[in-house]
XYZ file of C-alpha atoms in Angstrom:
662
model
C 20.748 -32.620 -18.018
C 18.753 -29.546 -18.991
C 15.749 -30.278 -21.183
C 16.188 -29.062 -24.795
C 14.343 -25.820 -25.470
C 12.029 -27.276 -28.080
C 10.816 -29.936 -25.649
C 9.659 -27.470 -22.979
C 6.127 -27.252 -24.315
C 4.517 -26.081 -21.115
C 7.020 -23.306 -20.444
C 7.075 -22.409 -24.135
C 3.360 -21.661 -23.950
C 4.286 -18.721 -21.716
C 6.976 -17.607 -24.132
C 4.753 -17.555 -27.200
C 1.858 -15.839 -25.428
C 4.232 -13.176 -24.150
C 5.907 -12.449 -27.460
C 2.602 -12.567 -29.387
C 0.777 -10.222 -27.008
C 3.643 -7.735 -26.901
C 3.910 -7.803 -30.680
C 0.179 -7.223 -31.148
C 0.259 -4.300 -28.711
C 3.504 -3.074 -30.279
C 4.526 -2.371 -26.700
C 5.740 -4.313 -23.694
C 8.480 -6.463 -22.213
C 8.846 -9.961 -23.669
C 12.306 -10.671 -22.256
C 11.486 -11.383 -18.611
C 8.510 -13.675 -19.305
C 10.559 -15.666 -21.790
C 13.515 -15.860 -19.429
C 11.487 -16.835 -16.350
C 9.112 -19.239 -18.084
C 10.918 -22.348 -16.823
C 10.835 -21.094 -13.219
C 7.161 -20.216 -13.537
C 6.381 -23.634 -14.998
C 7.768 -25.395 -11.943
C 6.390 -23.024 -9.314
C 2.880 -22.709 -10.725
C 2.279 -26.257 -11.909
C 3.938 -28.063 -8.997
C 3.973 -25.881 -5.885
C 1.460 -23.044 -5.921
C -1.711 -23.857 -3.977
C -4.491 -21.805 -5.532
C -7.937 -22.223 -6.999
C -8.673 -20.383 -10.263
C -12.389 -20.842 -9.586
C -12.086 -19.052 -6.235
C -9.259 -16.494 -6.496
C -10.034 -15.158 -3.008
C -9.803 -18.468 -1.160
C -8.463 -17.562 2.278
C -5.610 -20.044 2.492
C -4.274 -19.710 -1.051
C -0.593 -19.169 -1.634
C 0.185 -15.620 -2.705
C 2.174 -14.896 -5.847
C 3.826 -11.536 -6.505
C 5.528 -10.530 -9.746
C 7.771 -7.794 -8.386
C 9.408 -7.201 -11.774
C 5.985 -6.095 -12.965
C 7.147 -4.950 -16.393
C 7.117 -8.682 -17.219
C 3.349 -8.672 -16.721
C 2.679 -10.985 -19.645
C 4.287 -13.731 -17.594
C 1.573 -13.401 -14.975
C -1.230 -12.968 -17.493
C -0.094 -16.083 -19.333
C -0.012 -18.021 -16.063
C -3.493 -16.885 -15.061
C -4.885 -17.712 -18.491
C -3.242 -21.116 -18.740
C -4.189 -22.243 -15.243
C -7.870 -21.441 -15.745
C -8.622 -18.043 -14.256
C -11.278 -15.843 -15.806
C -8.768 -14.336 -18.211
C -9.540 -15.366 -21.773
C -7.356 -15.461 -24.851
C -9.266 -12.389 -26.002
C -8.122 -10.652 -22.827
C -4.562 -11.635 -23.688
C -5.014 -10.150 -27.146
C -6.108 -6.880 -25.525
C -2.786 -6.527 -23.678
C -2.062 -2.877 -22.885
C -5.335 -1.639 -24.390
C -7.827 0.728 -22.770
C -10.008 -0.876 -20.071
C -8.541 -4.337 -20.622
C -7.891 -6.840 -17.857
C -4.288 -6.957 -19.031
C -2.718 -3.516 -18.555
C 0.974 -2.864 -19.047
C 1.802 -3.749 -15.449
C -0.225 -6.004 -13.141
C -2.963 -3.919 -11.544
C -4.809 -5.113 -8.469
C -8.527 -5.441 -9.161
C -8.271 -5.658 -12.955
C -7.948 -9.417 -13.352
C -8.617 -12.245 -10.898
C -5.461 -13.658 -9.376
C -3.522 -10.391 -9.346
C -2.605 -10.011 -5.675
C -0.987 -6.589 -5.880
C -0.132 -3.804 -8.287
C 3.502 -3.966 -9.296
C 5.494 -1.761 -11.585
C 7.470 0.611 -9.379
C 10.397 -1.752 -8.914
C 11.160 -3.090 -5.474
C 7.712 -2.526 -4.036
C 6.493 -5.944 -5.134
C 9.039 -7.757 -2.993
C 8.176 -5.375 -0.143
C 4.488 -6.228 -0.609
C 5.473 -9.892 -0.529
C 7.159 -9.314 2.825
C 3.843 -7.821 3.971
C 1.948 -10.891 2.762
C 4.359 -13.182 4.610
C 4.196 -11.040 7.760
C 0.396 -11.104 7.686
C 0.367 -14.886 7.196
C 2.743 -15.503 10.084
C 0.924 -13.143 12.452
C -2.562 -14.332 11.504
C -1.424 -17.946 11.877
C -0.028 -17.235 15.332
C -3.252 -15.543 16.357
C -5.644 -18.211 15.077
C -3.929 -21.574 14.597
C -4.204 -24.232 17.287
C -1.847 -27.079 18.045
C -4.305 -29.567 16.576
C -5.692 -27.448 13.708
C -3.905 -25.070 11.349
C -6.256 -22.944 9.279
C -3.748 -20.273 8.225
C -0.913 -22.066 6.479
C 0.254 -20.763 3.121
C 3.320 -19.464 1.314
C 4.218 -16.278 -0.495
C 6.145 -16.714 -3.740
C 7.761 -13.708 -5.338
C 9.573 -13.228 -8.644
C 11.955 -10.271 -8.806
C 14.710 -8.904 -10.999
C 17.872 -6.819 -10.961
C 15.896 -3.581 -10.842
C 14.019 -4.664 -7.719
C 17.299 -5.416 -5.982
C 18.821 -2.092 -6.963
C 15.900 -0.131 -5.528
C 16.512 0.834 -1.915
C 13.089 -0.300 -0.750
C 14.130 -3.916 -1.307
C 16.997 -3.442 1.162
C 14.612 -2.078 3.789
C 11.948 -4.743 3.370
C 14.227 -7.747 2.947
C 16.318 -6.749 5.940
C 13.213 -6.736 8.118
C 11.967 -10.014 6.601
C 15.161 -11.716 7.726
C 14.960 -10.183 11.196
C 11.366 -11.373 11.601
C 12.195 -14.861 10.289
C 9.489 -14.970 7.629
C 10.127 -18.577 6.654
C 7.166 -18.876 4.308
C 8.520 -16.256 1.915
C 10.270 -17.678 -1.141
C 11.755 -15.251 -3.669
C 13.128 -16.139 -7.104
C 15.703 -13.690 -8.429
C 15.795 -13.495 -12.230
C 19.547 -13.065 -12.503
C 19.762 -12.311 -16.224
C 22.277 -9.469 -15.967
C 20.327 -7.173 -18.298
C 18.411 -3.938 -17.793
C 17.202 -1.309 -20.245
C 20.654 0.257 -20.457
C 22.366 -3.051 -21.155
C 24.555 -5.383 -19.090
C 24.143 -4.438 -15.447
C 27.620 -5.461 -14.297
C 28.801 -1.922 -15.000
C 26.407 -0.456 -12.413
C 25.265 -3.374 -10.262
C 28.113 -5.367 -8.773
C 26.561 -6.253 -5.402
C 27.273 -9.659 -3.926
C 23.591 -10.497 -3.715
C 24.175 -13.810 -1.978
C 26.194 -12.285 0.838
C 23.804 -9.360 1.102
C 20.832 -11.633 1.712
C 22.747 -13.958 3.996
C 23.615 -10.895 6.057
C 19.905 -10.123 6.258
C 19.303 -13.593 7.687
C 17.953 -15.264 4.552
C 18.674 -18.702 3.194
C 20.245 -18.280 -0.246
C 20.280 -20.937 -2.969
C 21.674 -20.922 -6.501
C 20.176 -22.675 -9.534
C 20.253 -22.680 -13.291
C 16.969 -20.906 -13.983
C 16.355 -23.144 -16.971
C 16.922 -26.460 -15.154
C 13.534 -27.638 -13.934
C 14.974 -30.300 -11.632
C 17.247 -27.753 -9.951
C 14.379 -25.268 -9.532
C 12.208 -28.017 -8.071
C 14.856 -29.159 -5.571
C 15.594 -25.585 -4.515
C 11.906 -24.882 -3.927
C 11.598 -27.987 -1.761
C 14.646 -26.869 0.198
C 13.206 -23.369 0.563
C 9.954 -24.689 1.970
C 11.839 -26.925 4.405
C 13.537 -23.881 5.967
C 10.838 -22.521 8.254
C 12.858 -19.988 10.237
C 14.276 -17.929 7.378
C 12.961 -16.488 4.117
C 14.687 -17.913 1.058
C 16.165 -16.228 -1.991
C 16.708 -18.549 -4.943
C 19.157 -16.930 -7.338
C 18.191 -18.185 -10.771
C 20.752 -17.652 -13.528
C 18.675 -17.044 -16.631
C 18.888 -15.795 -20.189
C 16.559 -12.903 -20.915
C 14.341 -13.567 -23.921
C 15.363 -17.238 -24.038
C 14.334 -18.759 -27.369
C 14.858 -15.683 -29.512
C 17.841 -16.622 -31.728
C 19.078 -13.073 -32.316
C 17.888 -11.170 -29.266
C 18.116 -13.490 -26.278
C 20.606 -12.353 -23.678
C 20.468 -8.758 -24.931
C 18.733 -5.579 -23.850
C 16.978 -5.590 -27.254
C 14.299 -7.913 -25.890
C 13.879 -6.260 -22.498
C 11.318 -3.605 -23.314
C 10.379 -3.853 -26.986
C 8.560 -6.284 -29.279
C 10.739 -8.910 -30.917
C 9.398 -8.126 -34.389
C 7.538 -10.477 -36.711
C 10.652 -11.890 -38.350
C 12.304 -12.669 -35.031
C 9.080 -14.178 -33.689
C 8.994 -16.542 -36.672
C 12.575 -17.601 -35.931
C 11.715 -18.006 -32.246
C 8.742 -20.216 -33.039
C 11.045 -22.399 -35.069
C 13.613 -22.540 -32.254
C 10.882 -23.470 -29.768
C 9.387 -26.057 -32.068
C 6.097 -24.200 -31.767
C 3.955 -24.723 -34.856
C 0.711 -23.058 -33.803
C -0.499 -19.696 -34.995
C -0.346 -16.658 -32.692
C -2.549 -16.963 -29.587
C -3.275 -20.636 -30.222
C -2.417 -23.064 -27.413
C -2.727 -26.841 -28.023
C -5.310 -28.650 -25.944
C -2.760 -30.953 -24.314
C -0.848 -27.897 -23.087
C -4.014 -26.356 -21.687
C -4.779 -29.664 -19.979
C -1.333 -29.810 -18.390
C -1.606 -26.259 -17.095
C -5.244 -26.252 -15.956
C -5.342 -25.927 -12.179
C -9.097 -25.896 -11.658
C -9.430 -29.507 -10.551
C -6.299 -29.459 -8.412
C -7.287 -26.108 -6.933
C -10.775 -27.325 -6.064
C -9.275 -30.398 -4.418
C -6.808 -28.389 -2.375
C -9.476 -25.951 -1.264
C -11.877 -28.789 -0.423
C -9.211 -30.363 1.778
C -8.813 -27.046 3.564
C -12.593 -26.736 3.907
C -12.578 -29.970 5.920
C -9.841 -28.612 8.154
C -11.775 -25.399 8.652
C -14.985 -27.305 9.386
C -13.111 -29.158 12.145
C -11.812 -25.816 13.382
C -15.333 -24.379 13.436
C -16.548 -27.318 15.503
C -13.735 -27.110 18.029
C -13.229 -23.347 18.073
C -16.449 -21.683 16.872
C -15.679 -18.220 18.260
C -12.233 -18.115 16.663
C -13.618 -19.370 13.348
C -16.262 -16.672 13.273
C -13.688 -14.034 14.182
C -11.295 -15.174 11.446
C -14.041 -14.986 8.824
C -15.019 -11.526 10.047
C -11.496 -10.234 9.854
C -10.573 -11.626 6.458
C -13.899 -10.312 5.192
C -12.882 -6.805 6.222
C -15.944 -6.370 8.427
C -15.559 -4.281 11.569
C -16.648 -5.693 14.944
C -20.306 -5.295 15.747
C -20.966 -2.096 17.618
C -17.659 -0.445 16.762
C -19.251 2.714 15.374
C -21.421 3.222 18.451
C -18.492 2.654 20.813
C -16.356 5.048 18.807
C -19.089 7.672 19.015
C -19.256 7.152 22.770
C -15.511 7.795 22.984
C -15.942 10.954 20.920
C -18.539 12.134 23.428
C -16.218 11.223 26.321
C -13.353 13.093 24.674
C -15.560 16.111 24.126
C -16.553 16.115 27.773
C -12.906 16.069 28.911
C -12.104 19.174 26.855
C -8.348 18.545 27.048
C -5.712 20.849 25.625
C -3.065 18.381 24.453
C -1.081 17.653 21.298
C -3.077 15.826 18.667
C -0.360 13.150 18.569
C -1.237 12.471 22.221
C -4.937 12.553 21.355
C -4.130 9.982 18.668
C -2.482 7.705 21.226
C -5.511 8.097 23.497
C -7.696 7.075 20.577
C -5.558 4.013 19.932
C -5.899 3.140 23.583
C -9.679 3.287 23.204
C -9.948 1.662 19.772
C -7.213 -0.955 20.186
C -9.176 -3.298 22.451
C -12.143 -3.014 20.080
C -10.115 -3.836 16.958
C -7.964 -6.968 17.172
C -7.279 -6.535 13.458
C -5.124 -3.450 14.046
C -1.490 -4.144 13.167
C 0.464 -1.019 13.957
C 4.007 0.122 13.546
C 6.357 3.044 13.404
C 9.621 3.810 11.666
C 11.626 3.955 14.894
C 9.706 6.932 16.316
C 7.101 5.254 18.492
C 8.000 7.471 21.439
C 7.454 10.575 19.309
C 4.638 9.360 17.069
C 2.905 7.925 20.150
C 1.749 4.884 18.207
C 2.253 2.434 21.056
C -0.716 1.769 23.307
C -1.009 -0.367 26.433
C -2.141 -3.465 24.553
C 0.553 -3.280 21.874
C 2.778 -6.370 21.576
C 5.753 -6.530 19.229
C 5.630 -9.298 16.628
C 9.399 -9.664 16.859
C 9.001 -11.214 20.317
C 5.480 -12.597 19.994
C 4.378 -13.734 16.532
C 0.772 -13.260 17.640
C 1.450 -9.629 18.444
C -0.101 -6.532 16.941
C 2.798 -4.116 16.570
C 5.797 -3.975 14.248
C 8.962 -2.108 15.121
C 9.908 -1.229 11.543
C 13.154 0.537 12.357
C 14.251 3.489 10.234
C 12.604 2.110 7.097
C 9.820 4.513 6.080
C 9.501 3.314 2.477
C 9.806 -0.369 3.332
C 7.363 0.009 6.203
C 4.694 1.570 4.013
C 5.078 -0.901 1.146
C 4.998 -3.794 3.636
C 1.801 -2.364 5.126
C 0.254 -2.375 1.655
C 0.993 -6.100 1.460
C -0.503 -6.653 4.907
C -3.706 -4.885 3.853
C -3.886 -6.841 0.589
C -3.436 -10.130 2.415
C -6.493 -9.499 4.541
C -7.251 -9.994 8.200
C -5.605 -6.767 9.340
C -5.989 -3.008 9.268
C -2.386 -1.771 9.235
C -1.358 1.624 10.517
C 2.159 2.969 10.096
C 3.790 6.108 11.385
C 6.648 8.553 11.009
C 7.207 12.302 11.070
C 5.267 14.056 8.317
C 8.528 15.276 6.783
C 9.701 11.693 6.332
C 6.560 10.746 4.465
C 8.736 11.797 1.534
C 10.793 8.637 1.914
C 7.612 6.590 1.588
C 5.811 8.754 -0.957
C 5.504 6.185 -3.733
C 4.204 3.489 -1.414
C 1.572 5.927 -0.108
C 0.582 6.458 -3.727
C 0.282 2.701 -4.182
C -2.019 2.466 -1.149
C -4.306 4.926 -2.869
C -3.966 3.391 -6.322
C -4.939 -0.035 -4.975
C -7.664 1.411 -2.717
C -6.289 -0.310 0.360
C -7.301 0.443 3.934
C -3.901 1.524 5.217
C -3.743 4.244 7.855
C -0.729 6.528 7.483
C 0.007 8.370 10.723
C 2.196 11.477 10.451
C 3.173 13.629 13.397
C 5.239 16.800 13.860
C 3.075 18.395 11.223
C 4.446 21.914 10.714
C 6.939 24.590 11.714
C 5.316 24.088 15.094
C 7.775 21.299 15.816
C 10.279 24.072 16.373
C 13.997 23.776 16.929
C 14.736 20.771 14.680
C 14.617 23.217 11.804
C 13.783 23.172 8.100
C 15.019 19.626 7.441
C 12.323 18.343 9.785
C 9.619 20.965 9.267
C 7.121 19.917 6.581
C 5.891 22.599 4.201
C 4.731 21.059 0.919
C 3.924 17.556 2.234
C 0.292 18.149 3.191
C -0.492 19.554 -0.252
C 1.219 16.549 -1.798
C -0.935 14.156 0.196
C -4.115 16.096 -0.539
C -3.381 16.013 -4.260
C -3.158 12.200 -4.236
C -6.309 10.676 -5.746
C -8.289 8.409 -3.419
C -6.321 9.400 -0.315
C -8.245 11.076 2.492
C -6.039 13.429 4.488
C -7.056 14.618 7.949
C -5.350 17.360 9.967
C -7.426 17.659 13.146
C -7.537 20.756 15.329
C -7.941 19.084 18.712
C -8.841 15.923 20.589
C -12.380 15.571 19.243
C -11.404 16.004 15.614
C -8.584 13.490 16.181
C -10.976 10.761 17.296
C -13.317 11.586 14.409
C -10.407 11.302 11.985
C -9.366 7.907 13.369
C -12.947 6.639 13.209
C -13.208 7.744 9.586
C -9.945 6.018 8.704
C -10.937 2.751 10.356
C -14.411 2.706 8.824
C -13.239 3.572 5.324
C -13.381 0.485 3.091
C -12.211 1.839 -0.244
C -8.885 3.504 0.346
C -6.181 4.790 2.657
C -6.160 7.703 5.044
C -3.383 10.041 6.161
C -3.731 11.313 9.718
C -1.611 14.393 10.439
C -0.945 15.317 14.047
C 0.811 18.105 15.942
C 3.815 17.905 18.214
C 2.617 20.852 20.280
C -0.474 21.173 22.458
C -3.577 22.528 20.710
C -6.463 24.294 22.480
C -9.713 22.393 22.794
C -12.589 23.824 20.753
C -16.108 23.779 22.175
C -18.719 22.189 19.877
C -22.366 21.257 19.830
C -23.446 17.712 19.015
C -24.453 18.887 15.543
C -20.991 20.299 14.987
C -19.408 17.026 16.107
C -21.544 15.177 13.566
C -20.637 17.673 10.849
C -16.935 17.399 11.649
C -17.085 13.870 10.233
C -18.015 15.488 6.904
C -14.514 16.923 6.627
C -15.453 20.596 6.965
C -18.004 22.418 9.072
C -18.899 25.722 10.658
C -17.084 25.830 13.969
C -18.090 29.415 14.825
C -21.167 31.138 13.442
C -20.884 34.728 12.325
C -22.016 37.507 14.620
C -24.449 39.565 12.585
C -24.383 39.627 8.776
C -21.896 37.213 7.196
C -19.103 39.187 5.533
C -16.070 36.906 5.567
C -15.042 33.287 6.118
C -11.873 32.023 7.765
C -10.926 28.471 6.813
C -8.357 26.689 8.973
C -7.008 23.274 9.868
C -5.006 21.755 12.690
C -3.064 24.111 14.905
C -4.235 27.153 12.965
C -7.878 26.673 13.954
C -7.020 28.251 17.290
C -5.609 31.310 15.482
C -8.817 31.557 13.498
C -10.881 31.362 16.677
C -8.766 34.044 18.361
C -9.299 36.304 15.360
C -13.016 35.496 15.365
C -13.319 36.764 18.920
C -12.198 40.213 17.731
C -14.247 40.417 14.529
C -17.900 40.748 13.561
C -19.573 39.180 10.538
C -16.960 36.424 10.326
C -17.510 32.671 10.179
C -14.834 30.104 11.100
C -14.802 26.888 9.117
C -12.678 24.070 10.452
C -11.699 21.800 7.589
C -9.817 18.791 8.965
C -10.258 16.884 5.686
C -10.750 18.835 2.487
C -11.157 15.616 0.476
C -13.975 14.348 2.675
C -15.591 17.778 2.588
C -15.531 17.765 -1.212
C -17.285 14.377 -1.190
C -20.341 15.948 0.461
C -23.323 17.061 -1.588
C -23.397 20.511 -3.111
C -26.086 21.757 -0.718
C -23.957 20.985 2.339
C -20.843 22.545 0.825
C -22.822 25.677 -0.052
C -24.212 25.865 3.478
C -20.675 25.844 4.882
C -19.015 28.004 2.227
C -21.674 30.192 0.575
C -20.590 31.062 -2.949
C -21.649 34.706 -2.588
C -19.134 35.311 0.213
C -15.962 36.102 -1.665
C -14.001 37.481 1.282
C -12.265 34.291 2.364
C -9.063 33.660 4.243
C -7.396 30.261 4.584
C -4.763 29.827 7.274
C -2.485 26.819 7.610
C 1.180 26.449 8.545
C 1.848 24.664 5.256
C 2.305 25.620 1.617
C -0.289 28.169 0.536
C -0.957 26.911 -2.986
C -3.478 24.209 -2.053
C -5.982 26.620 -0.563
C -6.561 28.915 -3.521
C -9.328 26.671 -4.841
C -11.257 27.359 -1.638
C -10.631 31.087 -1.273
C -10.692 32.075 -4.934
C -8.756 34.864 -6.585
C -10.418 37.428 -4.355
C -9.336 35.652 -1.185
C -6.080 35.333 0.711
C -3.997 32.462 2.091
C -1.824 32.805 5.175
C 0.799 30.096 5.284
C 4.226 29.034 4.087
C 5.923 30.001 0.836
C 9.423 29.043 1.940
C 11.125 26.445 4.079
C 11.241 26.801 7.847
C 13.904 27.818 10.329
C 15.310 26.456 13.567
C 13.757 28.235 16.547
C 11.035 27.807 19.162
C 7.603 27.376 17.597
C 6.217 30.640 18.930
C 9.057 32.590 17.338
C 8.602 30.807 14.036
C 4.886 31.565 13.782
C 5.654 35.197 14.440
C 8.530 35.263 11.947
C 6.488 33.689 9.146
C 3.448 35.838 9.807
C 1.074 33.057 10.771
C -0.547 34.896 13.645
C -3.874 36.013 14.992
C -3.003 39.576 14.107
C -2.269 38.625 10.511
C -5.634 36.899 10.193
C -7.458 39.896 11.645
C -5.665 42.334 9.364
C -6.384 40.307 6.230
C -10.071 39.940 7.097
C -10.356 43.669 7.676
C -8.589 44.366 4.408
C -10.932 42.060 2.469
C -14.072 43.495 4.047
C -13.088 47.159 3.972
C-alpha cells in the first residue's frame, strides 16, 4: 500500500524546499521536484554512494538531473544530505552569483556533476559517465581488486525523451551494454503546453527495449516499488535500465497537481498554504525539522563508504603500485611526465620532414605520435573515421574490448559530443570526437556545453571549406568556423600545414580549462618553412610567417589552406607581411605588446583571406581593410574551380593589396 502523503516526511522536505524557494524567487519549476520527491528519497537515501564531505571522491556514484528545470530537486537533495549548500543558498535560488542558479550548473555548487538545462543532454552526459566508468574499470580493475566500481543514476522527463539527442545517446548505451546506468523517467504526462499525449505518443518501453535496455514500470510514489526496481536494475549488469515512474507533477498541491500550472511557475502563497496542510507540514518556510535532517544526512554513511573504498585502494596500491599511480594521475587530469618535451620533439621531427599533405592526415600522424604517450585519450568519430582519419594504429574499439580507447559512435554527431562531455566530466580520460565541419551543426549545442562547463574535450572537424569540392554546398562549411570562434571559452584552430597541426593538437591536449576545436583540410596543403622562433610563436595562435621586404605597408592575415595563397601573393609583393593565424582566440589571449608586434596598429592596409564567411575577420582588418572569403554558400565542383569561381585566389590577394597601398 502506498504511504499516505502526509506521512512522507523525508520526501516532503524536498517538496516544501522546492515550492518555498521557487516562491521566494518568483521564478522556477516546482512541479518536477514535487513529483519526483518520492523517487529521489529512495535513490538518495538508500542507494547513492557518495560523500558530501568529499564531493570529488573517485569512486562515487554519479547523479544527473537531466530534466534540469527541476533544479530545486537537486539543490534540496544536496542541502539535506550535507553538502556545502546552506539554507541561505537555497533562499538565494535563481539570484545573481548564487550557488543555486535556475538550472544546475557545473562548478557552482558541490555535488553538481554536470550542467543540465538543454533537455536530453543530461541523459547523454549520463551515458558518457557510464561509458567512462566501464572503460576505466576495464583498464584498471584486477580480478582480485576492483577500484573503479560505481553507478550512474539519471532522472529525466518527457522533454528529454522527445529531444533527438536522447535517441542517439540511449541507442549507443544499449549497444555498448552500459549496465551500470540506471535512468528514472518522470512519466507525469505534462509539459509547458499541457498534456503531452497530443504530441508525444511514443511507446517508450518498446523504444528502449529496441535499444537493448531493460525496462521496468513502477508507481513513482510507491517507495517499495521504486526500491525493488532499483535493486532489479542493479542486478542487470549487461544492459542499462530505464525505470518508467508514473508520477503526478506537483504532487501535494491540492489545486495544481497534475496540471501544467505547476510546471514552470510558483504555486502562489495561498496554494502553498494549502499544500503545507495537505503534506502535514507545520514548519515555516525554509525550516526543516532536526529529525528530518538527521534522516537525510549522508556525511557519516558517505565517510564510511569512502573509507571502505580507501582500504580497497590501499590493497590495490600494494599489489599494483604502477597502476594505482597511473589511475591517480589520470583522474587528477595531470598529463604524463615529459609529454610536452616529447610533443615538441615531434614538432621538430614534423618540421624536418616538410611534408605537403592534408592537415587531416597530419592530424592522424599526430595521433599516431601522441597516442602511445597518452593512455587517457578516448577517441571517436561519427561514422567517418576513414575520412576524419581519427583512427591510429593503437586504437581499439570499446565495443569489442571494454578496455579500448576508441568509440565508433555511428552517425550520431549530437549524441557523440554530449557523451564526450560526460566522459570528460567523469575524469580519467581526454575525449576527442570527430565529424565533418559541416556536421558540427548537428552537435552545436553540445559543443557549447563543453565550453560552458570548461571541459577538456577535443572536437576534430575535417573537410573544412569549399576545398572539399564535389560534394557541394550541403557539405561545404561557410559560417561554421565563425560560429565556433564566437563561442566563449572555445579555442578554435585551423592549421595551415603539418607543423601547425601538431602545435594545435599539443595546445588542445595541454589545455586544462576548456575545449578546443581542431579544423582540418581534406586537400593537401603546402608545407611552410619556419624558424624555431616562428614555431614557438605559432603556439601563440598568430605569428609573422613572412617578414616584409623593405618598409611595412600592408599585412595579409590567413589561416589554413589560404596561408599558401597569402605566401604566393607575398612572393610577388614588396612591403607586405604575412601573418598566419591558426587560432584567433589564442592570439587574442596574448599580451598587448605581442599582438602589436604581429599586427602593428599603424598599418591600416590589411587583408584577411579565408575560405569561410568574411564577417569574422573585420575586427582584425578594420574598416579600412578587406576580407577575401565567402559571402554565399558553395557549389559542387572540383576545389580548384571553386576557389577560382569564388575569387579566393592569389591574384585576388595581390590585387587587393595593391589597391589598399596605392
